Short mmCIF file of C-alpha atoms in Angstrom, two decimals:
data_model
loop_
_atom_site.label_atom_id
_atom_site.label_comp_id
_atom_site.label_asym_id
_atom_site.label_seq_id
_atom_site.Cartn_x
_atom_site.Cartn_y
_atom_site.Cartn_z
CA MET T 1 -71.29 58.44 -29.83
CA THR T 2 -71.10 55.46 -27.46
CA HIS T 3 -67.79 53.65 -27.42
CA PRO T 4 -67.73 50.38 -29.37
CA ARG T 5 -67.67 47.26 -27.23
CA PHE T 6 -65.37 44.29 -27.78
CA LEU T 7 -65.06 40.66 -26.79
CA ILE T 8 -61.57 39.27 -26.15
CA ILE T 9 -61.41 35.59 -27.13
CA GLY T 10 -58.37 34.08 -25.42
CA ALA T 11 -56.82 35.87 -22.46
CA GLY T 12 -53.23 34.77 -22.92
CA SER T 13 -50.33 37.15 -23.41
CA ARG T 14 -51.60 38.46 -26.75
CA GLY T 15 -55.19 38.80 -25.60
CA ASN T 16 -53.97 40.74 -22.58
CA ALA T 17 -51.77 42.94 -24.77
CA TYR T 18 -54.67 43.95 -27.01
CA ALA T 19 -57.04 44.41 -24.05
CA ARG T 20 -54.53 46.71 -22.37
CA ALA T 21 -54.02 48.65 -25.61
CA LEU T 22 -57.79 48.98 -26.02
CA ILE T 23 -58.26 50.28 -22.48
CA ASP T 24 -55.31 52.68 -22.77
CA SER T 25 -56.67 54.06 -26.05
CA LYS T 26 -59.93 55.15 -24.36
CA LEU T 27 -61.57 54.53 -27.75
CA GLY T 28 -63.45 51.35 -26.89
CA ILE T 29 -64.59 49.04 -24.09
CA VAL T 30 -63.58 45.51 -23.15
CA ASP T 31 -67.11 44.19 -22.68
CA ALA T 32 -66.39 40.50 -22.12
CA VAL T 33 -63.61 37.90 -22.10
CA ALA T 34 -63.94 34.27 -23.20
CA ASP T 35 -61.28 31.97 -21.76
CA PRO T 36 -61.30 28.42 -20.34
CA ILE T 37 -59.25 29.47 -17.29
CA ALA T 38 -61.74 30.56 -14.63
CA PHE T 39 -59.94 33.59 -13.21
CA LYS T 40 -59.26 34.97 -16.69
CA GLN T 41 -62.79 34.76 -18.06
CA HIS T 42 -65.43 37.45 -17.83
CA GLU T 43 -68.88 36.27 -18.92
CA PHE T 44 -67.82 33.31 -21.09
CA GLU T 45 -65.81 30.12 -20.60
CA ASP T 46 -65.85 29.26 -24.30
CA TRP T 47 -66.29 31.35 -27.42
CA ARG T 48 -69.09 28.97 -28.47
CA ASP T 49 -70.99 30.09 -25.38
CA PHE T 50 -70.79 33.62 -26.74
CA ILE T 51 -72.17 32.51 -30.12
CA LYS T 52 -75.22 30.97 -28.43
CA TYR T 53 -75.64 33.99 -26.18
CA GLU T 54 -75.38 36.47 -29.05
CA GLN T 55 -77.83 34.58 -31.24
CA GLN T 56 -80.37 34.55 -28.40
CA ARG T 57 -79.68 38.20 -27.56
CA ARG T 58 -80.48 39.19 -31.12
CA LYS T 59 -83.69 37.15 -31.11
CA ASP T 60 -84.79 38.81 -27.88
CA GLU T 61 -83.90 42.24 -29.26
CA SER T 62 -85.92 41.58 -32.42
CA ALA T 63 -88.85 40.52 -30.25
CA GLY T 64 -88.76 43.89 -28.51
CA LEU T 65 -87.33 42.63 -25.23
CA GLU T 66 -84.90 44.74 -23.26
CA VAL T 67 -81.36 43.39 -23.73
CA ARG T 68 -77.87 44.56 -22.91
CA PRO T 69 -75.91 46.13 -25.78
CA GLY T 70 -74.16 43.69 -28.06
CA VAL T 71 -70.46 43.77 -28.82
CA ASP T 72 -69.30 45.46 -32.01
CA GLY T 73 -66.19 43.41 -32.56
CA VAL T 74 -63.90 40.65 -31.36
CA PHE T 75 -60.20 40.15 -30.81
CA ILE T 76 -59.35 36.53 -31.67
CA CYS T 77 -56.34 35.52 -29.58
CA VAL T 78 -56.71 31.76 -29.20
CA LEU T 79 -54.08 29.23 -30.30
CA ASP T 80 -53.10 29.55 -33.95
CA HIS T 81 -54.77 26.36 -35.17
CA GLN T 82 -58.07 27.47 -33.61
CA HIS T 83 -58.25 30.74 -35.58
CA VAL T 84 -60.04 29.20 -38.55
CA GLU T 85 -62.92 27.80 -36.50
CA VAL T 86 -63.41 30.95 -34.44
CA ALA T 87 -63.07 33.44 -37.30
CA SER T 88 -65.37 31.42 -39.57
CA ALA T 89 -68.00 31.30 -36.83
CA MET T 90 -67.81 35.05 -36.21
CA GLY T 91 -68.14 35.97 -39.89
CA PRO T 92 -71.91 35.30 -40.16
CA LEU T 93 -72.55 37.50 -37.12
CA GLY T 94 -71.19 40.52 -38.96
CA LEU T 95 -68.89 41.45 -36.10
CA HIS T 96 -65.70 43.38 -36.78
CA ILE T 97 -62.71 41.07 -36.36
CA MET T 98 -59.11 41.53 -35.28
CA CYS T 99 -57.34 38.17 -35.54
CA GLU T 100 -53.93 37.63 -34.02
CA LYS T 101 -51.25 36.44 -36.43
CA PRO T 102 -50.89 34.05 -38.09
CA LEU T 103 -54.29 34.07 -39.77
CA ALA T 104 -54.24 30.25 -39.80
CA THR T 105 -51.71 27.42 -39.87
CA THR T 106 -52.45 26.22 -43.41
CA LEU T 107 -53.12 27.98 -46.69
CA THR T 108 -56.40 26.09 -47.00
CA ASP T 109 -57.60 27.51 -43.69
CA CYS T 110 -56.45 31.02 -44.63
CA LEU T 111 -58.58 30.83 -47.76
CA ARG T 112 -61.49 29.44 -45.75
CA ILE T 113 -61.36 32.46 -43.43
CA GLN T 114 -61.17 34.80 -46.40
CA ARG T 115 -64.26 33.21 -47.97
CA SER T 116 -66.13 33.39 -44.67
CA ILE T 117 -65.36 37.08 -44.25
CA GLU T 118 -66.19 38.00 -47.83
CA ALA T 119 -69.44 36.01 -47.76
CA GLY T 120 -70.67 37.46 -44.46
CA LEU T 121 -72.00 40.89 -43.56
CA LYS T 122 -69.49 43.56 -44.47
CA SER T 123 -67.24 44.25 -41.51
CA ILE T 124 -63.78 45.52 -40.63
CA PHE T 125 -61.08 42.86 -40.60
CA ALA T 126 -57.60 43.31 -39.12
CA ILE T 127 -54.71 40.91 -38.67
CA GLY T 128 -52.08 41.08 -35.93
CA HIS T 129 -49.32 42.23 -38.29
CA VAL T 130 -48.29 44.82 -35.74
CA LEU T 131 -45.02 45.75 -37.49
CA ARG T 132 -47.05 47.85 -39.93
CA TYR T 133 -48.37 50.02 -37.12
CA SER T 134 -45.34 50.99 -35.05
CA PRO T 135 -44.32 54.67 -35.31
CA HIS T 136 -40.80 53.56 -36.31
CA ASN T 137 -41.90 51.41 -39.23
CA MET T 138 -44.59 53.78 -40.43
CA PHE T 139 -42.01 56.56 -40.63
CA LEU T 140 -39.50 54.21 -42.29
CA ARG T 141 -42.00 53.38 -45.02
CA HIS T 142 -42.85 57.06 -45.40
CA LEU T 143 -39.18 57.85 -46.01
CA VAL T 144 -38.71 54.99 -48.47
CA ARG T 145 -41.96 54.94 -50.40
CA GLU T 146 -43.40 58.45 -50.19
CA GLN T 147 -40.36 60.70 -49.83
CA ARG T 148 -38.10 58.30 -51.79
CA VAL T 149 -35.10 59.49 -49.81
CA ILE T 150 -32.86 56.79 -51.33
CA GLY T 151 -34.41 56.74 -54.81
CA ASP T 152 -35.53 53.37 -56.14
CA VAL T 153 -35.05 50.47 -53.76
CA VAL T 154 -32.56 47.93 -55.08
CA SER T 155 -32.30 45.61 -52.10
CA ILE T 156 -33.31 45.20 -48.47
CA GLU T 157 -31.84 43.04 -45.71
CA HIS T 158 -34.15 42.45 -42.75
CA THR T 159 -33.37 40.41 -39.62
CA GLU T 160 -35.51 39.22 -36.76
CA PRO T 161 -33.30 38.24 -33.80
CA VAL T 162 -35.67 36.11 -31.75
CA GLY T 163 -33.48 35.94 -28.66
CA TRP T 164 -31.64 32.93 -27.27
CA TRP T 165 -33.86 32.16 -24.27
CA HIS T 166 -37.06 33.45 -25.89
CA PHE T 167 -36.69 30.88 -28.66
CA SER T 168 -36.11 28.11 -26.11
CA HIS T 169 -39.26 29.17 -24.25
CA SER T 170 -41.66 29.38 -27.20
CA TYR T 171 -40.17 27.20 -29.93
CA VAL T 172 -38.31 24.45 -28.09
CA ARG T 173 -40.37 23.94 -24.94
CA GLY T 174 -43.54 25.83 -25.79
CA ASN T 175 -46.65 25.64 -27.94
CA TRP T 176 -44.87 26.38 -31.21
CA ARG T 177 -42.10 23.76 -31.01
CA LYS T 178 -43.37 21.33 -33.65
CA ALA T 179 -44.52 22.01 -37.19
CA SER T 180 -46.92 19.06 -37.02
CA THR T 181 -48.80 20.36 -33.98
CA ALA T 182 -48.40 24.11 -34.60
CA ALA T 183 -46.74 25.33 -37.81
CA PRO T 184 -43.24 26.19 -39.08
CA SER T 185 -41.49 28.93 -37.09
CA LEU T 186 -41.40 31.12 -40.21
CA LEU T 187 -45.19 31.29 -39.95
CA THR T 188 -45.72 31.36 -36.18
CA LYS T 189 -42.88 33.77 -35.41
CA SER T 190 -42.04 35.65 -38.56
CA CYS T 191 -45.11 35.88 -40.79
CA HIS T 192 -45.37 39.58 -39.96
CA ASP T 193 -41.74 40.07 -41.04
CA ILE T 194 -42.55 38.66 -44.47
CA ASP T 195 -45.62 40.91 -44.45
CA PHE T 196 -43.37 43.84 -43.49
CA LEU T 197 -41.18 43.24 -46.55
CA LEU T 198 -44.18 43.00 -48.89
CA TRP T 199 -45.66 46.12 -47.30
CA MET T 200 -42.39 47.98 -47.80
CA LEU T 201 -41.79 46.88 -51.38
CA CYS T 202 -45.06 45.61 -52.82
CA SER T 203 -48.16 47.32 -51.42
CA PRO T 204 -49.28 50.58 -53.10
CA VAL T 205 -48.79 53.84 -51.26
CA ALA T 206 -51.98 55.32 -49.78
CA GLY T 207 -53.89 57.36 -52.34
CA ASN T 208 -52.06 55.71 -55.22
CA ASP T 209 -54.01 53.55 -57.67
CA GLU T 210 -50.94 51.59 -58.77
CA THR T 211 -51.18 47.82 -58.83
CA PRO T 212 -49.06 45.87 -56.32
CA HIS T 213 -45.60 44.95 -57.60
CA LEU T 214 -45.63 41.23 -56.86
CA PRO T 215 -42.48 39.12 -56.41
CA SER T 216 -41.35 36.87 -59.23
CA LYS T 217 -39.28 34.31 -57.27
CA ILE T 218 -39.15 33.03 -53.68
CA SER T 219 -36.50 30.78 -52.16
CA SER T 220 -35.51 29.76 -48.64
CA THR T 221 -32.92 27.79 -46.70
CA GLY T 222 -32.88 26.93 -43.02
CA SER T 223 -32.93 24.19 -40.42
CA LEU T 224 -32.84 23.35 -36.74
CA LYS T 225 -29.19 23.78 -35.82
CA GLN T 226 -28.79 24.05 -32.06
CA PHE T 227 -31.66 22.58 -30.07
CA ARG T 228 -31.20 18.87 -30.79
CA ARG T 229 -29.76 15.87 -29.01
CA SER T 230 -26.46 15.86 -30.89
CA ARG T 231 -25.67 19.24 -29.28
CA LYS T 232 -26.38 18.11 -25.73
CA PRO T 233 -23.44 18.71 -23.34
CA ALA T 234 -21.87 15.44 -22.19
CA ALA T 235 -22.06 16.61 -18.57
CA ALA T 236 -25.86 16.61 -18.79
CA LYS T 237 -25.71 12.81 -19.12
CA GLU T 238 -29.16 11.20 -19.47
CA ALA T 239 -31.16 13.99 -17.82
CA THR T 240 -34.31 15.02 -19.66
CA ASN T 241 -35.47 17.64 -17.13
CA CYS T 242 -33.50 20.61 -15.86
CA LEU T 243 -34.36 20.03 -12.20
CA SER T 244 -32.72 16.61 -12.23
CA CYS T 245 -29.72 17.67 -14.32
CA ASP T 246 -26.13 17.85 -13.01
CA ILE T 247 -25.50 21.13 -14.85
CA ARG T 248 -28.69 22.95 -13.89
CA GLU T 249 -26.64 25.68 -12.18
CA SER T 250 -24.37 26.35 -15.17
CA CYS T 251 -26.40 25.59 -18.30
CA ILE T 252 -27.65 28.82 -19.87
CA PHE T 253 -30.90 27.09 -20.82
CA SER T 254 -31.55 25.80 -17.31
CA ALA T 255 -35.29 26.29 -16.72
CA PRO T 256 -34.88 27.39 -13.07
CA ARG T 257 -32.29 29.95 -14.15
CA ILE T 258 -34.52 31.33 -16.92
CA TYR T 259 -37.86 31.33 -15.15
CA ASN T 260 -36.93 31.82 -11.50
CA ASP T 261 -33.57 33.60 -11.43
CA ARG T 262 -34.15 35.78 -14.48
CA HIS T 263 -37.83 36.52 -13.84
CA LEU T 264 -39.73 35.44 -10.73
CA ALA T 265 -36.89 36.22 -8.31
CA LYS T 266 -36.84 39.73 -9.81
CA LYS T 267 -40.62 40.05 -9.30
CA ILE T 268 -41.31 39.75 -13.03
CA THR T 269 -44.53 37.77 -13.05
CA THR T 270 -45.95 38.61 -16.47
CA TRP T 271 -44.64 36.91 -19.62
CA PRO T 272 -43.14 34.31 -19.60
CA ILE T 273 -44.10 33.33 -16.03
CA ASP T 274 -47.83 33.66 -16.68
CA ILE T 275 -47.40 31.34 -19.66
CA VAL T 276 -45.55 28.66 -17.69
CA ASN T 277 -48.33 28.67 -15.10
CA PRO T 278 -50.71 31.62 -14.64
CA GLU T 279 -51.39 30.57 -11.04
CA VAL T 280 -47.75 31.39 -10.20
CA SER T 281 -48.38 35.00 -11.13
CA ALA T 282 -51.62 35.05 -9.17
CA LEU T 283 -49.93 33.68 -6.03
CA HIS T 284 -47.14 36.23 -6.26
CA ALA T 285 -49.62 39.06 -6.75
CA SER T 286 -51.50 37.98 -3.62
CA GLY T 287 -48.36 38.37 -1.50
CA ARG T 288 -47.30 34.71 -1.38
CA PRO T 289 -43.92 34.70 -3.18
CA SER T 290 -42.62 31.54 -1.49
CA GLU T 291 -45.66 29.56 -2.60
CA ALA T 292 -45.33 31.05 -6.07
CA LYS T 293 -41.75 29.82 -6.34
CA ASP T 294 -42.70 26.35 -5.10
CA LEU T 295 -45.46 26.12 -7.68
CA LEU T 296 -43.15 27.34 -10.43
CA LEU T 297 -40.54 24.70 -9.63
CA ALA T 298 -43.22 22.01 -9.36
CA THR T 299 -44.48 22.98 -12.82
CA LEU T 300 -40.96 22.90 -14.25
CA ARG T 301 -40.39 19.47 -12.69
CA GLU T 302 -43.18 17.96 -14.79
CA ASP T 303 -41.79 15.74 -17.54
CA TYR T 304 -42.66 12.88 -19.84
CA THR T 305 -41.11 9.46 -20.45
CA PRO T 306 -41.02 7.04 -23.38
CA ALA T 307 -44.20 5.51 -21.94
CA THR T 308 -46.15 8.78 -22.10
CA PRO T 309 -48.76 8.74 -24.91
CA GLN T 310 -47.73 10.97 -27.80
CA ALA T 311 -51.08 12.74 -27.67
CA SER T 312 -50.41 13.74 -24.07
CA ILE T 313 -46.95 15.05 -24.97
CA ASP T 314 -48.29 17.06 -27.90
CA ALA T 315 -51.19 18.51 -25.93
CA ARG T 316 -49.13 20.83 -23.74
CA SER T 317 -45.86 22.66 -23.21
CA TRP T 318 -42.99 21.29 -21.11
CA TYR T 319 -41.09 24.25 -19.74
CA GLY T 320 -38.69 22.25 -17.58
CA ARG T 321 -37.66 19.89 -20.38
CA CYS T 322 -34.03 19.82 -21.47
CA VAL T 323 -33.76 21.87 -24.67
CA TYR T 324 -31.61 19.10 -26.17
CA GLU T 325 -34.15 16.39 -25.31
CA SER T 326 -37.32 18.13 -26.43
CA ASP T 327 -39.43 16.98 -29.37
CA ASN T 328 -39.06 20.29 -31.21
CA ASP T 329 -38.37 20.38 -34.95
CA VAL T 330 -38.94 23.96 -36.17
CA CYS T 331 -36.10 26.01 -37.68
CA ASP T 332 -33.95 28.12 -35.38
CA ASP T 333 -32.08 29.69 -38.32
CA GLN T 334 -33.73 30.50 -41.64
CA TYR T 335 -33.23 32.74 -44.65
CA VAL T 336 -35.87 33.79 -47.16
CA THR T 337 -35.15 35.59 -50.44
CA LEU T 338 -37.82 37.44 -52.42
CA ALA T 339 -36.94 38.63 -55.91
CA TRP T 340 -38.85 41.07 -58.10
CA SER T 341 -38.47 41.51 -61.86
CA ASP T 342 -39.10 44.71 -63.81
CA SER T 343 -42.85 45.16 -64.27
CA ASP T 344 -44.25 44.94 -67.80
CA SER T 345 -45.28 48.60 -67.65
CA GLY T 346 -41.82 49.67 -66.57
CA SER T 347 -43.24 51.54 -63.59
CA HIS T 348 -41.65 49.09 -61.14
CA LEU T 349 -38.02 48.04 -61.24
CA ALA T 350 -36.29 44.83 -60.20
CA LYS T 351 -35.29 44.48 -56.54
CA THR T 352 -34.48 41.87 -53.91
CA ALA T 353 -35.39 41.34 -50.26
CA SER T 354 -33.67 38.94 -47.88
CA PHE T 355 -35.00 37.96 -44.48
CA HIS T 356 -33.11 36.22 -41.67
CA MET T 357 -34.80 34.69 -38.64
CA ILE T 358 -32.21 33.72 -36.03
CA ALA T 359 -32.73 32.26 -32.56
CA GLN T 360 -29.19 32.65 -31.25
CA SER T 361 -29.15 36.37 -30.54
CA LEU T 362 -28.78 38.77 -27.64
CA ALA T 363 -31.45 41.09 -29.02
CA GLN T 364 -35.00 39.87 -28.52
CA CYS T 365 -37.38 40.63 -31.38
CA GLU T 366 -35.66 43.98 -32.02
CA ARG T 367 -35.69 43.96 -35.80
CA ARG T 368 -32.84 45.52 -37.74
CA GLY T 369 -31.89 45.92 -41.36
CA ARG T 370 -30.51 47.90 -44.29
CA ILE T 371 -32.18 49.23 -47.39
CA TYR T 372 -30.05 49.98 -50.45
CA GLY T 373 -31.33 52.46 -53.02
CA THR T 374 -30.12 54.09 -56.21
CA THR T 375 -29.31 57.37 -54.43
CA GLY T 376 -28.79 56.38 -50.81
CA GLU T 377 -28.74 53.80 -48.05
CA ILE T 378 -30.80 53.33 -44.88
CA SER T 379 -29.93 51.37 -41.76
CA TYR T 380 -32.58 50.79 -39.11
CA ASP T 381 -33.17 49.03 -35.84
CA SER T 382 -36.21 49.14 -33.61
CA LYS T 383 -35.34 52.60 -32.29
CA SER T 384 -33.54 54.67 -34.93
CA ILE T 385 -33.36 55.18 -38.69
CA THR T 386 -30.15 56.39 -40.34
CA VAL T 387 -30.31 57.78 -43.88
CA HIS T 388 -27.21 58.44 -45.95
CA ASP T 389 -27.73 60.48 -49.13
CA PHE T 390 -25.20 59.67 -51.87
CA THR T 391 -26.01 62.90 -53.73
CA SER T 392 -25.14 65.26 -50.89
CA ASP T 393 -22.87 62.80 -49.06
CA SER T 394 -24.81 63.60 -45.89
CA THR T 395 -26.20 61.47 -43.09
CA ARG T 396 -29.30 62.08 -40.99
CA VAL T 397 -30.53 60.10 -38.00
CA TYR T 398 -34.19 59.89 -37.00
CA ASN T 399 -35.50 58.61 -33.68
CA PRO T 400 -39.26 58.05 -33.97
CA GLU T 401 -41.04 58.15 -30.65
CA VAL T 402 -41.64 54.73 -29.12
CA PRO T 403 -44.59 54.65 -26.68
CA LYS T 404 -43.67 53.60 -23.16
CA ASN T 405 -44.69 50.16 -21.92
CA SER T 406 -45.72 49.14 -25.42
CA HIS T 407 -44.83 46.00 -27.31
CA HIS T 408 -43.44 45.72 -30.83
CA GLY T 409 -42.26 49.33 -30.78
CA GLY T 410 -45.79 50.63 -30.28
CA GLY T 411 -47.22 48.31 -32.91
CA ASP T 412 -49.70 46.67 -30.52
CA ASP T 413 -51.11 50.06 -29.57
CA GLY T 414 -51.01 51.32 -33.14
CA LEU T 415 -52.90 48.37 -34.59
CA THR T 416 -55.47 48.38 -31.78
CA GLN T 417 -56.14 52.10 -32.17
CA GLN T 418 -56.46 51.89 -35.96
CA PHE T 419 -58.80 48.91 -35.74
CA VAL T 420 -61.02 50.59 -33.16
CA LYS T 421 -61.03 53.88 -35.09
CA ALA T 422 -62.21 52.00 -38.17
CA VAL T 423 -64.98 50.33 -36.14
CA ARG T 424 -66.01 53.70 -34.65
CA ALA T 425 -66.19 55.32 -38.08
CA VAL T 426 -68.44 52.54 -39.41
CA LYS T 427 -70.57 52.45 -36.26
CA ALA T 428 -71.15 56.22 -36.46
CA GLY T 429 -72.10 55.99 -40.13
CA GLU T 430 -69.23 58.28 -41.06
CA MET T 431 -67.54 55.85 -43.44
CA SER T 432 -68.28 52.67 -45.34
CA VAL T 433 -66.51 49.48 -44.30
CA LYS T 434 -64.35 49.62 -47.43
CA ASP T 435 -63.32 53.23 -46.87
CA ALA T 436 -62.63 52.73 -43.14
CA GLN T 437 -60.63 49.58 -43.87
CA GLY T 438 -58.44 51.48 -46.29
CA GLU T 439 -58.18 54.70 -44.29
CA PHE T 440 -57.32 53.23 -40.90
CA LEU T 441 -55.84 49.79 -41.56
CA GLY T 442 -54.46 50.19 -45.07
CA CYS T 443 -54.73 46.47 -45.67
CA THR T 444 -57.32 44.20 -47.29
CA VAL T 445 -58.11 40.57 -46.55
CA GLU T 446 -56.58 39.67 -49.91
CA GLU T 447 -53.33 41.35 -48.88
CA VAL T 448 -53.36 39.43 -45.58
CA VAL T 449 -53.75 36.14 -47.46
CA ARG T 450 -51.03 37.13 -49.93
CA SER T 451 -48.38 37.67 -47.25
CA HIS T 452 -49.32 34.37 -45.57
CA ALA T 453 -49.17 32.64 -48.96
CA ALA T 454 -45.63 33.97 -49.40
CA VAL T 455 -44.68 32.23 -46.13
CA PHE T 456 -46.19 28.93 -47.28
CA ALA T 457 -44.39 29.27 -50.61
CA ALA T 458 -41.08 29.97 -48.84
CA GLU T 459 -41.55 26.91 -46.64
CA GLU T 460 -42.21 24.76 -49.71
CA ALA T 461 -39.06 26.15 -51.29
CA ARG T 462 -37.04 25.34 -48.14
CA ARG T 463 -38.38 21.80 -47.72
CA GLU T 464 -37.99 20.86 -51.35
CA GLY T 465 -34.80 22.79 -52.09
CA LYS T 466 -36.22 24.74 -55.01
CA VAL T 467 -36.97 28.24 -56.25
CA ILE T 468 -40.68 29.11 -56.40
CA ASP T 469 -42.10 30.95 -59.41
CA TRP T 470 -44.56 33.17 -57.56
CA GLN T 471 -47.15 33.65 -60.30
CA GLU T 472 -47.27 29.94 -61.12
CA TRP T 473 -47.44 29.02 -57.42
CA TRP T 474 -50.19 31.57 -56.72
CA SER T 475 -52.23 30.39 -59.68
CA ALA T 476 -51.94 26.72 -58.69
CA ASN T 477 -52.38 27.08 -54.92
CA VAL T 478 -54.60 30.12 -54.45
CA GLU T 479 -56.55 30.94 -57.59
CA ASN T 480 -57.35 27.33 -58.43
CA ALA T 481 -58.19 26.55 -54.80
CA SER T 482 -60.49 29.55 -54.61
CA ALA T 483 -62.19 28.54 -57.84
#
């Protein structure tokens, strides 16, 4: 069969990651790229241009005219708040969709996307919850849920260490620094960690007709602790930009130290340099390193003042801004607790899951945790899994293979391959959409919405200092909204 063809919408770091994974898989073709930056685009400047093109292409094809093959699916990798508009517009076209996480920045928009997908032509839908698709995590779930190597799960502790400078880049200076213009960091950074916990403890095992064991209570605490003006070193005085600061050579968050010394000077021109200014990477690649450095420093020197319109400040990132003078407000330290009660049937027992998102860490996005069971205990990081069996008083260490040059422990490659395999199976007429969705992705749109809803519920619990009754919250916020 001919390889399925895909459109990449948004050629930022995530769009590039999925495009690379698609090319490496040799299962599909990157047919076109839609991006407003000229040197990134291929065929389309705007995704709306593609909509018009595709509608006309289909009319011409129906009229018997010779046309180029259409794309089979799209990877939606635009900014988070744009997902709802793009995904809703793609639904009526019947294209298969892989949407980067989070699905949307509000529960209302998540439900809107769900309705659009369910109302349109039946197609494969995937979400960028890549933690489900790394070899490490797939084997971890196999041990816990299918082999039951520690008996019944009693409790799980899961941590995402974001990384000290990574957090400053994305959540203090970058696009995701404010809940009002982006979303809470629990959603933008850690929604797939909450999904990971629900997948581990809630979702049925493949081939099992059991109903999901849903949480009974959700609570959360957290705040912005470090990156605020009250923490600013006195020696920094009134500086608002690193390049005009007296301690630019010693401050660990100095923008020149992070972006030039740590990256560009070491010839690292991908993320985060291509996010700060993609033209810096292009200059360096063309053999003009001195000009690349000058442009980088010029970009970092850009700043705003009290006279700058708020809309102008909100519209972009400020990568040279002092981390203690930024307008960020999202949590840099947050805990979420999910509690399950015994199910009415008795087939599921009570358990607890705790999640910790922490900015101030050496490790960068290398998840770690412990799972406590009735007959054993598991500790895991992003590379190894250690199982201790209480019954035999023995310990075994597993080291699942991690693909080279892959992100999220191979999760980017894993998700991309599973999505494309599902599309291929449907395109070849070998499987129905429903069967391919279950076989290759193991996740429904409803399950995607459920894990996002758990994030919104946790945020409500944190803001209002309360414990959420999950069933009551779901009924009021999801079922009633859908009705």
